[in-house]
Short mmCIF file of C-alpha atoms in Angstrom, two decimals:
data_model
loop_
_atom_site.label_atom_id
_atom_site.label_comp_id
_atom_site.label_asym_id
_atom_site.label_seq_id
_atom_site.Cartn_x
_atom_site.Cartn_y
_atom_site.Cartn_z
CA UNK A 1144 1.29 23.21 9.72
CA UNK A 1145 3.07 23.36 6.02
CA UNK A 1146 4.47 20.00 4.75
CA UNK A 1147 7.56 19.90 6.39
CA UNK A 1148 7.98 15.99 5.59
CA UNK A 1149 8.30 17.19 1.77
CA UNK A 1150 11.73 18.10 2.90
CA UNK A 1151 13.13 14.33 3.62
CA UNK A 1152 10.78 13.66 0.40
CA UNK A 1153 13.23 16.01 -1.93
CA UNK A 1154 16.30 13.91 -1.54
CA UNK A 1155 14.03 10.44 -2.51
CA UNK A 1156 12.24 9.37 -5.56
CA UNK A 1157 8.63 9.02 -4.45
CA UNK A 1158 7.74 12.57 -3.78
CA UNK A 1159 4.37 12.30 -6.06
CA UNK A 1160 3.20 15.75 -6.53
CA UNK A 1161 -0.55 15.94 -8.61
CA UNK A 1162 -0.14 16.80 -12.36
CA UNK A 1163 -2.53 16.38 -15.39
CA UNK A 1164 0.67 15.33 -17.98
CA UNK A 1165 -0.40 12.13 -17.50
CA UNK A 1166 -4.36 10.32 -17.14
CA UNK A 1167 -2.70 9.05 -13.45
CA UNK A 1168 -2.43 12.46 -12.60
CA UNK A 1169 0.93 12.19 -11.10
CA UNK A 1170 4.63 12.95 -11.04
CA UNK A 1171 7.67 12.90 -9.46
CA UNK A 1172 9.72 15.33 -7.78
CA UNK A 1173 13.55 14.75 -9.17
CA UNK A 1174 15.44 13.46 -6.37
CA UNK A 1175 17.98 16.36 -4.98
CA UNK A 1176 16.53 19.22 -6.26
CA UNK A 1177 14.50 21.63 -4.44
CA UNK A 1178 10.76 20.07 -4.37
CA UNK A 1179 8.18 22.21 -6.91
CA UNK A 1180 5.57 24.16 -5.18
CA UNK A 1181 2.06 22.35 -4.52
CA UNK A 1182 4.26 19.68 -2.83
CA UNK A 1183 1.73 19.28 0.06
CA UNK A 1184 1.23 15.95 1.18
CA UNK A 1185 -1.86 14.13 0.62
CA UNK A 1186 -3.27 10.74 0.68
CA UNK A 1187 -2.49 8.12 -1.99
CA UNK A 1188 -5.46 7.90 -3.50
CA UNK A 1189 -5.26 7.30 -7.06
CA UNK A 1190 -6.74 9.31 -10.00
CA UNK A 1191 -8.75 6.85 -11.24
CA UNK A 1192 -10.38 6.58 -7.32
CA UNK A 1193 -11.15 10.38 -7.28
CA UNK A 1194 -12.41 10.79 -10.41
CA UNK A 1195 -14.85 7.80 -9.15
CA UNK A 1196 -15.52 10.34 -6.84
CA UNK A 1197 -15.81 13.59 -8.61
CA UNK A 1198 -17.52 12.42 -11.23
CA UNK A 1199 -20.73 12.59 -9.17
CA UNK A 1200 -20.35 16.45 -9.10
CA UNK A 1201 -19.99 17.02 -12.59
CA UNK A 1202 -22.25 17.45 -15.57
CA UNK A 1203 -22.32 13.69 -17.17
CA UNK A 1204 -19.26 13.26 -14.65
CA UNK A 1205 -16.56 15.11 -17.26
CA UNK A 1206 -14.04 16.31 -15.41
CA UNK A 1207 -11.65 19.40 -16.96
CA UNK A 1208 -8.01 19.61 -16.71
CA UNK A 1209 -5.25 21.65 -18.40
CA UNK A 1210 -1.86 20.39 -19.53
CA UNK A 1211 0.35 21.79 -22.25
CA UNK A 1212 0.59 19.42 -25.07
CA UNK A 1213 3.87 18.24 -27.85
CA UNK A 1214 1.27 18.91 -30.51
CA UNK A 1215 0.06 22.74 -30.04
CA UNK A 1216 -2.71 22.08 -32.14
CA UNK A 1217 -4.23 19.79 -29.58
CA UNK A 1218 -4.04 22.84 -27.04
CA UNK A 1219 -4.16 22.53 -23.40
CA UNK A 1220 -7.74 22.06 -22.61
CA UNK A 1221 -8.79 18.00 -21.86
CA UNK A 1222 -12.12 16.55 -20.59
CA UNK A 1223 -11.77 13.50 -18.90
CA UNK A 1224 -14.45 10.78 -17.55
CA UNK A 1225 -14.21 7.59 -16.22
CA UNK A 1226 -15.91 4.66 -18.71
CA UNK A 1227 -16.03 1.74 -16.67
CA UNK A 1228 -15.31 0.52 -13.21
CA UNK A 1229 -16.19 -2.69 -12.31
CA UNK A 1230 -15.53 -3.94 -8.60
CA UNK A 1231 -15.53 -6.72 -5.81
CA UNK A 1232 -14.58 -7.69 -2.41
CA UNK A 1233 -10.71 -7.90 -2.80
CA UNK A 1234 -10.48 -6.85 -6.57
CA UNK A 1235 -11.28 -3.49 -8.65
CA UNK A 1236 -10.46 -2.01 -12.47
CA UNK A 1237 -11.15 1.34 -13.59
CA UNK A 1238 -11.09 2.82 -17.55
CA UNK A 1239 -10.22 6.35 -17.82
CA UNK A 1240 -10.98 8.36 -21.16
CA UNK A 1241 -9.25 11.96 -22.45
CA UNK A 1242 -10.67 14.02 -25.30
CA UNK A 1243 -8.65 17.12 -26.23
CA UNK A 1244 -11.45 19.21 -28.12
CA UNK A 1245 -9.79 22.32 -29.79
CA UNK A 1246 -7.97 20.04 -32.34
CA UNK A 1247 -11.33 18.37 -33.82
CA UNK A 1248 -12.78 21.99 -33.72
CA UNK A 1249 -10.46 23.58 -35.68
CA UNK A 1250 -10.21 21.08 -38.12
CA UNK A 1251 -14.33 20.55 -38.58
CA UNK A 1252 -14.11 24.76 -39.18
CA UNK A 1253 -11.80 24.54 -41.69
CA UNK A 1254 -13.38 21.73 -43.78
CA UNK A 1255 -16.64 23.59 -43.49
CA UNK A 1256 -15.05 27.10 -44.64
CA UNK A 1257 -13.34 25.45 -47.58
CA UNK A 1258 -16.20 23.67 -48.57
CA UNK A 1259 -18.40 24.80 -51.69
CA UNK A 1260 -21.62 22.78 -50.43
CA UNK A 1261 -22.95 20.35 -47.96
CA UNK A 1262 -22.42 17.43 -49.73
CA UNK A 1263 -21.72 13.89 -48.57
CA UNK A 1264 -17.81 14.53 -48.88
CA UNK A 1265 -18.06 17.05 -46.55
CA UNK A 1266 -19.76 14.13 -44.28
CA UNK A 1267 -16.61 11.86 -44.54
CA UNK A 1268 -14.33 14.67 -43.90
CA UNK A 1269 -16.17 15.61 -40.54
CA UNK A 1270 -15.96 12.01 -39.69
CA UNK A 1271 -12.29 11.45 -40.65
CA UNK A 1272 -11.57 14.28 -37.83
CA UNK A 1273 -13.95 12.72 -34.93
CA UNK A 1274 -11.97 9.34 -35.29
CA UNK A 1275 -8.49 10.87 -35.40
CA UNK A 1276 -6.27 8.85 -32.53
CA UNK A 1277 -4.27 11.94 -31.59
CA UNK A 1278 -7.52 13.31 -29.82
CA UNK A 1279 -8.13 10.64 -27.29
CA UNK A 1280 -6.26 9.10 -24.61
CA UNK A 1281 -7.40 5.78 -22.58
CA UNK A 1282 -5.58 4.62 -19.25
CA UNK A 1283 -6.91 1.10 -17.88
CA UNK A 1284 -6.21 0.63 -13.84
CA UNK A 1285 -6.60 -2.16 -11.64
CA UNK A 1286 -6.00 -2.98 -8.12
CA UNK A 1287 -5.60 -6.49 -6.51
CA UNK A 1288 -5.77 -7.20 -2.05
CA UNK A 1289 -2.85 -9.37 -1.28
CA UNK A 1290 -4.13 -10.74 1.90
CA UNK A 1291 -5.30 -8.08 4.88
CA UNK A 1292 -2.70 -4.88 4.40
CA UNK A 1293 -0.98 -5.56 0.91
CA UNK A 1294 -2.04 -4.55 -2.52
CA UNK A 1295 -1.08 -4.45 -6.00
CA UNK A 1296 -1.77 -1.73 -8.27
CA UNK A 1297 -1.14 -2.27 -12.17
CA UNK A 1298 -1.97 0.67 -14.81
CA UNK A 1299 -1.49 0.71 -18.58
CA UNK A 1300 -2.14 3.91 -20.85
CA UNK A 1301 -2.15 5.23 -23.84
CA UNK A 1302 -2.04 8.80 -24.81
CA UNK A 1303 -3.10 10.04 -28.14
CA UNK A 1304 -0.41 12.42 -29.31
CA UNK A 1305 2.35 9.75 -28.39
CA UNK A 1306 3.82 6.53 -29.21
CA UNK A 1307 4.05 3.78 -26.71
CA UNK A 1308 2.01 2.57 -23.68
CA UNK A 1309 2.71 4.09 -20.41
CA UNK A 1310 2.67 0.89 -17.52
CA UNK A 1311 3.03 0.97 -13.83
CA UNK A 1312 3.39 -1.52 -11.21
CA UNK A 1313 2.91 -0.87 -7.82
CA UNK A 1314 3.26 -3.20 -4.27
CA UNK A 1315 2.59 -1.74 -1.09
CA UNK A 1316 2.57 -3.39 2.55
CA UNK A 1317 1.92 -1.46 5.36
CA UNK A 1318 3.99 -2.73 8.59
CA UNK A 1319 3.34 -2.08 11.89
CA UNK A 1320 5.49 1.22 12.09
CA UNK A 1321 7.09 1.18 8.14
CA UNK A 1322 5.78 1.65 5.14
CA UNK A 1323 7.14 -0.60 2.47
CA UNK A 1324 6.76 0.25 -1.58
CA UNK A 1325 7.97 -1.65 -4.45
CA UNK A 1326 7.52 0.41 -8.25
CA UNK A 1327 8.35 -0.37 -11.36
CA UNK A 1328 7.35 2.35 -14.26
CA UNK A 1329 8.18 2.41 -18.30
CA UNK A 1330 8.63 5.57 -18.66
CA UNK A 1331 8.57 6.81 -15.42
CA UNK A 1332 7.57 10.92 -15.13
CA UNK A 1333 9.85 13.71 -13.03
CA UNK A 1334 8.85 16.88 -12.35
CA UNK A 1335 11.91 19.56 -12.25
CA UNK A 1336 11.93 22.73 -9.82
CA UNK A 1337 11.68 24.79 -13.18
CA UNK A 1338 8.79 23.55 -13.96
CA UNK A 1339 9.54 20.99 -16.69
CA UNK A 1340 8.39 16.99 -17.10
CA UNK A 1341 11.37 13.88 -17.93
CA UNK A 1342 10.36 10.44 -19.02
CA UNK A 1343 12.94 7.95 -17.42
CA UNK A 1344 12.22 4.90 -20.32
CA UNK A 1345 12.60 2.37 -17.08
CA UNK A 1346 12.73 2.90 -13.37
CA UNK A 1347 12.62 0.73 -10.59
CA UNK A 1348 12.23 1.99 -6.77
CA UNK A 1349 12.37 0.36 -3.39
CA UNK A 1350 11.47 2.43 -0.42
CA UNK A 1351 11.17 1.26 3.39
CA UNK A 1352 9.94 4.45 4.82
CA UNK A 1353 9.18 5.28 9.38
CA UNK A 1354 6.11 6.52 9.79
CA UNK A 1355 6.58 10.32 9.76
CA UNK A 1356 6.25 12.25 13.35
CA UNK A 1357 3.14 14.47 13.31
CA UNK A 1358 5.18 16.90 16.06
CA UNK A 1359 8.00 15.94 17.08
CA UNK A 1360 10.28 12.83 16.71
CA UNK A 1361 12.29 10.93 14.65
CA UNK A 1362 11.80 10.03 10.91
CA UNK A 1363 14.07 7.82 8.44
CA UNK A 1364 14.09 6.24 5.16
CA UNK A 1365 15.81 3.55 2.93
CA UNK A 1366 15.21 3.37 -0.82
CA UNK A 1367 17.22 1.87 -3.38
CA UNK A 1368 16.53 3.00 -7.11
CA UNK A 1369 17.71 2.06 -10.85
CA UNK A 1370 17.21 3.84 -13.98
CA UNK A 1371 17.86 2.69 -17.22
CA UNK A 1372 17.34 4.94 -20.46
CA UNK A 1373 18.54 8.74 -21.69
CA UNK A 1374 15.95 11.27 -20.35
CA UNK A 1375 13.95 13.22 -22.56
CA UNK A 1376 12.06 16.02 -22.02
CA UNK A 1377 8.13 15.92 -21.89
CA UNK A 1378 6.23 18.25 -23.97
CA UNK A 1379 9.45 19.78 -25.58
CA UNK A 1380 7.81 21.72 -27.76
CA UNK A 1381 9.68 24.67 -26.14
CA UNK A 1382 12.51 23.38 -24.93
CA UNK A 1383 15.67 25.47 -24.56
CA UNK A 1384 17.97 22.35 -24.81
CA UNK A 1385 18.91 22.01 -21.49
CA UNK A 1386 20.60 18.96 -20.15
CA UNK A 1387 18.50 16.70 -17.82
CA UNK A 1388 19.10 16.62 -14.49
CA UNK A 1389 22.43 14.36 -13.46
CA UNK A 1390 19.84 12.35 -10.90
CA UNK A 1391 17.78 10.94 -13.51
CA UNK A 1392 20.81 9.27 -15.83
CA UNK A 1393 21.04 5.70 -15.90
CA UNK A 1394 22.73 4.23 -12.92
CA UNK A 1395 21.40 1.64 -9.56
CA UNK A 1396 21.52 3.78 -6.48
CA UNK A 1397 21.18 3.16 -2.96
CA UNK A 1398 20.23 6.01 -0.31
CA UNK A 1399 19.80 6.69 3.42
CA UNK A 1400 18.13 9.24 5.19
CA UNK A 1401 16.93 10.51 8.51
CA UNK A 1402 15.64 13.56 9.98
CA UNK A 1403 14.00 15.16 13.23
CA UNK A 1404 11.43 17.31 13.58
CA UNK A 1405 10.12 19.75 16.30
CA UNK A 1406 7.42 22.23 16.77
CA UNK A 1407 6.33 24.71 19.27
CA UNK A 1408 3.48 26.59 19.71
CA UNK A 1409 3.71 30.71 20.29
CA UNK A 1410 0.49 30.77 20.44
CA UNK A 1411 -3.27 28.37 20.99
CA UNK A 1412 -6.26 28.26 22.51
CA UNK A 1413 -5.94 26.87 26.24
CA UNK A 1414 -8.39 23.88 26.99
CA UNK A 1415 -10.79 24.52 29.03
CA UNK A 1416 -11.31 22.10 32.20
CA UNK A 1417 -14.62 20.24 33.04
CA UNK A 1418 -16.32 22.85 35.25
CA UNK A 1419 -15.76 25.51 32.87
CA UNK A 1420 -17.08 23.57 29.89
CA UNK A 1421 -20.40 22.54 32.28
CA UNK A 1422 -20.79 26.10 33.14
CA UNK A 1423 -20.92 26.85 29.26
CA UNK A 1424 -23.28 24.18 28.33
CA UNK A 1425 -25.49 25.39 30.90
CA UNK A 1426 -25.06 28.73 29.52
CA UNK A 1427 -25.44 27.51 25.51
CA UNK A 1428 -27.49 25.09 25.68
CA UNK A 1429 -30.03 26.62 22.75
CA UNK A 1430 -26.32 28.21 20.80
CA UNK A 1431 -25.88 26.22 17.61
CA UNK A 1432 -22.81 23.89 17.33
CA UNK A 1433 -21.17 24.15 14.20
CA UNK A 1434 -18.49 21.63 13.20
CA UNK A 1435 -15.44 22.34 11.30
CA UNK A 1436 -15.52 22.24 7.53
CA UNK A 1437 -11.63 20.22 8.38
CA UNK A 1438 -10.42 18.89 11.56
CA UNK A 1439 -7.13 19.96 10.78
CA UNK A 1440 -7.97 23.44 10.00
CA UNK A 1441 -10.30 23.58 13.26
CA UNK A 1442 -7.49 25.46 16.06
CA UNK A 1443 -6.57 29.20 15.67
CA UNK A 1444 -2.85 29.07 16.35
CA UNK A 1445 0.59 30.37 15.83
CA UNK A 1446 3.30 28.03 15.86
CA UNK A 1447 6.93 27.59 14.47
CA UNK A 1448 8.61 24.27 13.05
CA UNK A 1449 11.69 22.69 11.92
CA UNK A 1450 13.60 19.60 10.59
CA UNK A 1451 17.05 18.78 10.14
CA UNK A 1452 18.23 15.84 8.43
CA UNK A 1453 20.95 14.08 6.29
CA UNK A 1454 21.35 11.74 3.64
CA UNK A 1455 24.16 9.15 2.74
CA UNK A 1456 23.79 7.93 -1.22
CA UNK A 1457 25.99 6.20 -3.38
CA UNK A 1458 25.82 5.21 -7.23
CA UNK A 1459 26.78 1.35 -7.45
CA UNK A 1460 26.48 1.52 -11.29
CA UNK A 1461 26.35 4.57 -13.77
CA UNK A 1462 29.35 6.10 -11.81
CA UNK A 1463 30.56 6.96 -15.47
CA UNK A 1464 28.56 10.38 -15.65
CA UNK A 1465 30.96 13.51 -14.71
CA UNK A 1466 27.89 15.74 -13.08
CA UNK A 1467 27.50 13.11 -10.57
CA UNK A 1468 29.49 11.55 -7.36
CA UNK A 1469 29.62 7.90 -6.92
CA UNK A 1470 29.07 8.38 -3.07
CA UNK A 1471 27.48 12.07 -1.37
CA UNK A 1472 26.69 12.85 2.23
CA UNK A 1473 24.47 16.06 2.39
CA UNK A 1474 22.40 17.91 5.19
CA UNK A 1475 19.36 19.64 4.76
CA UNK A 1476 17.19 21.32 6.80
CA UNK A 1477 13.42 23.79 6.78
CA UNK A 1478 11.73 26.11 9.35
CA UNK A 1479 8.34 27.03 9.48
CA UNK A 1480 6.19 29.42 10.66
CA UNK A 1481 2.35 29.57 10.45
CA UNK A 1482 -0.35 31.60 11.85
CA UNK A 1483 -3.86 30.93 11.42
CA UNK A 1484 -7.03 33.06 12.57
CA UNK A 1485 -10.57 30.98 13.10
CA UNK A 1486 -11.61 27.84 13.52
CA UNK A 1487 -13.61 27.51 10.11
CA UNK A 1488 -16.58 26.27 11.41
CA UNK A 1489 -18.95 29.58 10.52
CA UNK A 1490 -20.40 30.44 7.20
CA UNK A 1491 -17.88 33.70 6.90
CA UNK A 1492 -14.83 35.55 7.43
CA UNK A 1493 -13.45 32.34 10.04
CA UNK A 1494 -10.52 31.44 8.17
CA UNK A 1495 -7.26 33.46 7.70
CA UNK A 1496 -4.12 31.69 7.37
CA UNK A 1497 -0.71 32.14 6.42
CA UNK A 1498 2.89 29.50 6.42
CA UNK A 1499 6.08 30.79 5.82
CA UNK A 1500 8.55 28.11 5.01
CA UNK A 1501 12.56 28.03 4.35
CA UNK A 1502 14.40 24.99 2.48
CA UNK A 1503 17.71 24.09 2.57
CA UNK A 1504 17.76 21.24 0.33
CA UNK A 1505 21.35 20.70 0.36
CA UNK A 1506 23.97 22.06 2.97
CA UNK A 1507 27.20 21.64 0.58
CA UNK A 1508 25.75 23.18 -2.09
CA UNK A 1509 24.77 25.87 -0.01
CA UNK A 1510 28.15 26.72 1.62
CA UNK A 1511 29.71 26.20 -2.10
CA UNK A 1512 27.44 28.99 -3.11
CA UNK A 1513 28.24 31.21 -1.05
CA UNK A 1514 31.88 30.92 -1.14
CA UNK A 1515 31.58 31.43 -4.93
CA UNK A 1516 29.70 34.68 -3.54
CA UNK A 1517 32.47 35.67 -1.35
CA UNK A 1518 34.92 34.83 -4.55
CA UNK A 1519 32.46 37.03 -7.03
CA UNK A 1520 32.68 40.09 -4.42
CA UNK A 1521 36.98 39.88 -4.72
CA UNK A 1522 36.43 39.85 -8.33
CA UNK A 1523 36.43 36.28 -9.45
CA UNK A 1524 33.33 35.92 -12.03
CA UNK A 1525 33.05 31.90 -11.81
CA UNK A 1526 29.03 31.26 -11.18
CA UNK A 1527 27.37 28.36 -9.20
CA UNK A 1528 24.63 26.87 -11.02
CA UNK A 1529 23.79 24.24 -8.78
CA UNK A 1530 19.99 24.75 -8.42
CA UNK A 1531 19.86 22.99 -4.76
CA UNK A 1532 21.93 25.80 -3.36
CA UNK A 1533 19.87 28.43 -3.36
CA UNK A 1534 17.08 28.01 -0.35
CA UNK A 1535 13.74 28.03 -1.38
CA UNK A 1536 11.10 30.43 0.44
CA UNK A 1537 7.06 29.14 0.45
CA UNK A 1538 4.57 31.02 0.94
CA UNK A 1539 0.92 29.66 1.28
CA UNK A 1540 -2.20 32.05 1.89
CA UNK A 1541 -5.53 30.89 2.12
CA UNK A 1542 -9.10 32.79 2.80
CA UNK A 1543 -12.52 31.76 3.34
CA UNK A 1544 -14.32 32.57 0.80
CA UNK A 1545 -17.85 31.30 2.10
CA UNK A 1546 -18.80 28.50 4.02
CA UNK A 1547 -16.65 25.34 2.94
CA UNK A 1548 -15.19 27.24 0.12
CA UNK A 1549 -10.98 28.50 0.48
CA UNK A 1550 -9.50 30.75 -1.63
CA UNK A 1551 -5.66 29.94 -2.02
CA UNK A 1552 -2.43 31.11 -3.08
CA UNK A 1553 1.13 28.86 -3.05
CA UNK A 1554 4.39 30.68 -4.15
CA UNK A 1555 7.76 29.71 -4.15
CA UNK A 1556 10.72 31.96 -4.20
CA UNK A 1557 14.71 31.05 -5.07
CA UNK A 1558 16.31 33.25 -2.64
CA UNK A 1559 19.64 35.18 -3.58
CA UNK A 1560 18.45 35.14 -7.16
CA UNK A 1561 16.91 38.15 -9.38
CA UNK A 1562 17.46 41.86 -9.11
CA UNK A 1563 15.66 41.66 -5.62
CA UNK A 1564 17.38 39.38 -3.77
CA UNK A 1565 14.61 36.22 -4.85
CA UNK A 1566 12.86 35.39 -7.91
CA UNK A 1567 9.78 33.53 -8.16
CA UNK A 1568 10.23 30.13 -9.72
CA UNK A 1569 6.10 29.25 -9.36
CA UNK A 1570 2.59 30.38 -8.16
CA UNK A 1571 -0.58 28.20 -7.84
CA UNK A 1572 -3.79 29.40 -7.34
CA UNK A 1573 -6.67 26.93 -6.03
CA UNK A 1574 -10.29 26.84 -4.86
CA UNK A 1575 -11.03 24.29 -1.95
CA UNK A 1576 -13.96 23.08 -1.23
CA UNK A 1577 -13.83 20.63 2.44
CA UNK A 1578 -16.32 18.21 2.56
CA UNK A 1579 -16.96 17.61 6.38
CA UNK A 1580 -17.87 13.85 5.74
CA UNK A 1581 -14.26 13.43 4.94
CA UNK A 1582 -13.26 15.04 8.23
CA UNK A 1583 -10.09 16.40 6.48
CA UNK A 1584 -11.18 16.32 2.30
CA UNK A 1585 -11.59 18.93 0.11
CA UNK A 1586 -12.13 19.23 -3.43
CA UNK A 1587 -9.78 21.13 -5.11
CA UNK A 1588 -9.63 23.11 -8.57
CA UNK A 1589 -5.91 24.72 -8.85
CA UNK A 1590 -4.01 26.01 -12.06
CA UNK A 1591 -0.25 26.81 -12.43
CA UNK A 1592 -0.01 30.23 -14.96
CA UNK A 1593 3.77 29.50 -15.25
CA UNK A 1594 3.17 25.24 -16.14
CA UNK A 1595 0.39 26.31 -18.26
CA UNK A 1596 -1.96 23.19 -15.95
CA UNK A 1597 -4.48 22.65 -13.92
CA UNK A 1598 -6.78 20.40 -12.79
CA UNK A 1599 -9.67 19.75 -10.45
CA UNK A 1600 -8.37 16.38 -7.64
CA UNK A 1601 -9.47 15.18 -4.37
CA UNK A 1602 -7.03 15.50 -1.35
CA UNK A 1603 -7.21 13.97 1.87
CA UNK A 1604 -5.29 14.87 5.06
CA UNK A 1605 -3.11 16.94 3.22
CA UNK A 1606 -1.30 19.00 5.97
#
């Protein structure tokens, strides 16, 4: 079933969607706006953990990603490896490197062009280029067991085309039926619904999160967050100006949430009872039994879904900004409806599946749109720019390709925008590869045409 849970995620600040901006890998989604597409949740590993991972897989375990760059003569293109990653019983570190290649290149080409011979100038020039800063990146990680169910995560880095070390601290306790996360971040990184990265200079969250329902119940959340810093704009090398969003300003906020979910099924698979399944075994006995590539992807089904929620927030400090209210009460709300064919187990052709969500990511905003609609049509011409009231339509496709290998396509559409009644704000396109040790893990290689990134991350349990 599509992340519906992304949908309580949108109105919090620890919606980490995967992104190569940064060696972590991560950023987050900014807090009342609708969620970016490839919002799917996942497990928490951490980038340095995967690429421990993925390494193994690749020639001299250099791993590729794409990210557009400040500097356009560094280009897009990275290769990243992990150095070093030393380990124990309660305790492990991890050193991440970053080369961006077509900078050195270029520069190496024209040395050699404009050079009358090979001489031992030419030597030192070549060797002035390899050492240049700009081209590498480090990022140093380390993670400490505080007793059976806590940890600490720490993380430092250091990217080549900027000033400044990026540092992280993370604690995270696992309760009985909560989850509870303390992080602290200098700068911290937000991902817009256009498409476009913010540095917060300082950011501080607390989040006691319910574990969420995998069907149907109840799920809330508590999270209290402070900022401190102007935003600026990440990679601005194209920017249009635009003002950052009023969420990220400097201010201590506390916020409330809770939702419920539901599903039915229109369609599965009956179980079959104990004298049927005899009957077959008697019958099968010398049929292979193939597994499926993911557990979760293992039931042909249709089903629909939904959650409705609401959210209580209020600004203690930094109530001095205009685009803001000190105190908002919003609902929100998504449906879903997926469809899936086969039970990809088989080598071809037995996976076909589709999910059709809706977001709502703000009921006000919403209604105020569409009385500014009603206004427009008696020949008012005020506009409503308020990005979170438009609903969002996602649509996910994915194929078999062969054996553990999925083809697959994520698009989001802003509905009542665009000549056609929606515009499309973002398309993904990914190859997964599920590795049936991991039950439900795949490998997977995905690149945004309208971000300009891509990279290749390991996912776990991500529906």
């Amino acid at each position: 079933m599509a992340n519906l849970s992304s949908a309580i995620d949108a109105v919090f600040w620890d919606h980490n969607l995967s992104s190569p901006q940064t060696l972590e890998g991560t950023a987050r989604s900014v807090p009342g706006e609708p969620f970016p597409v490839d919002g799917a949740r996942a497990s928490r590993s951490h980038r340095i953990q995967q690429l421990s991972l993925l390494r193994e897989g690749f020639p001299l375990g250099v791993i590729p990603a794409f990210a557009p760059s400040s500097d356009k003569r560094l280009g897009s293109f990275s290769l990243n490896s992990l150095l070093l990653c030393p380990s124990s019983s309660n305790w492990w570190a991890g050193l991440v490197g970053q080369f961006k290649p077509k900078k050195l290149f270029a520069d190496i080409k024209t040395s050699i062009s404009k050079a009358e011979e090979w001489d031992l100038q030419l030597f030192k020039d070549t060797t002035k280029h390899i050492v240049d800063k700009s081209l590498y990146s480090v990022g140093l990680w380390t993670q400490i067991a505080l007793g059976s169910s806590s940890s600490l995560l720490l993380s430092a880095e250091r990217l080549g085309d900027k000033e400044g070390i990026r540092k992280k601290l993370m604690f995270v306790h696992p309760l009985e039926k909560h989850d509870l996360t303390v992080e602290a971040a200098w700068p911290d990184l937000f991902l817009d619904h256009k498409g476009r990265f913010w540095d917060v200079p300082e950011s501080l969250n607390f989040d006691v999160s319910s574990l969420a329902p995998e069907t149907t119940g109840l799920h809330y959340r508590f999270a209290v967050h402070k900022s401190k810093g102007h935003p600026q704009q990440v990679n601005a090398a194209e920017t249009n100006g635009d003002a950052p969003p009023a969420s990220l300003f400097p201010g201590l906020c506390a916020k409330a949430a809770v939702s419920y979910k539901a599903s039915k099924d229109l369609w599965r698979p009956k179980e079959k009872d104990d004298n049927t399944k005899e009957e077959e075994e008697d019958d099968e006995d010398e049929s292979p039994v193939f597994l499926p590539y993911d557990i979760r992807l293992k039931e042909p089904h249709a089903a629909v879904s939904g959650i409705v929620g609401s959210t209580l927030a209020a600004w203690i400090t930094g109530r001095d900004t205009k685009r803001r209210s000190p105190i908002t009460a919003d609902a929100f709300g998504s449906a879903c409806c997926t469809f899936q064919k086969g039970r990809f187990s088989k080598l071809y052709g037995d996976l076909t599946r589709v999910d059709a969500r809706v977001d709502v990511s703000s009921a006000s905003a919403l209604a105020k749109r569409i009385f500014h609609a009603i206004k427009r049509s008696s020949g008012s011409n005020k506009t409503d720019d308020d990005a979170s009231g438009s609903p969002r339509l996602s649509l996910i496709f994915q194929q078999q390709v062969a054996g553990p290998i999925v083809f697959k396509v994520d698009s989001q559409f802003e509905v009542g925008a665009g000549k056609y009644g929606a515009q499309m704000e973002d398309l993904i396109y990914s190859l997964n590869y599920s590795l049936r040790l991991l039950e439900s893990g795949k490998v997977v290689a995905w690149y945004s045409p309208k971000r300009k990134e891509g990279m290749v991350e390991l996912r776990v349990f991500e529906f």
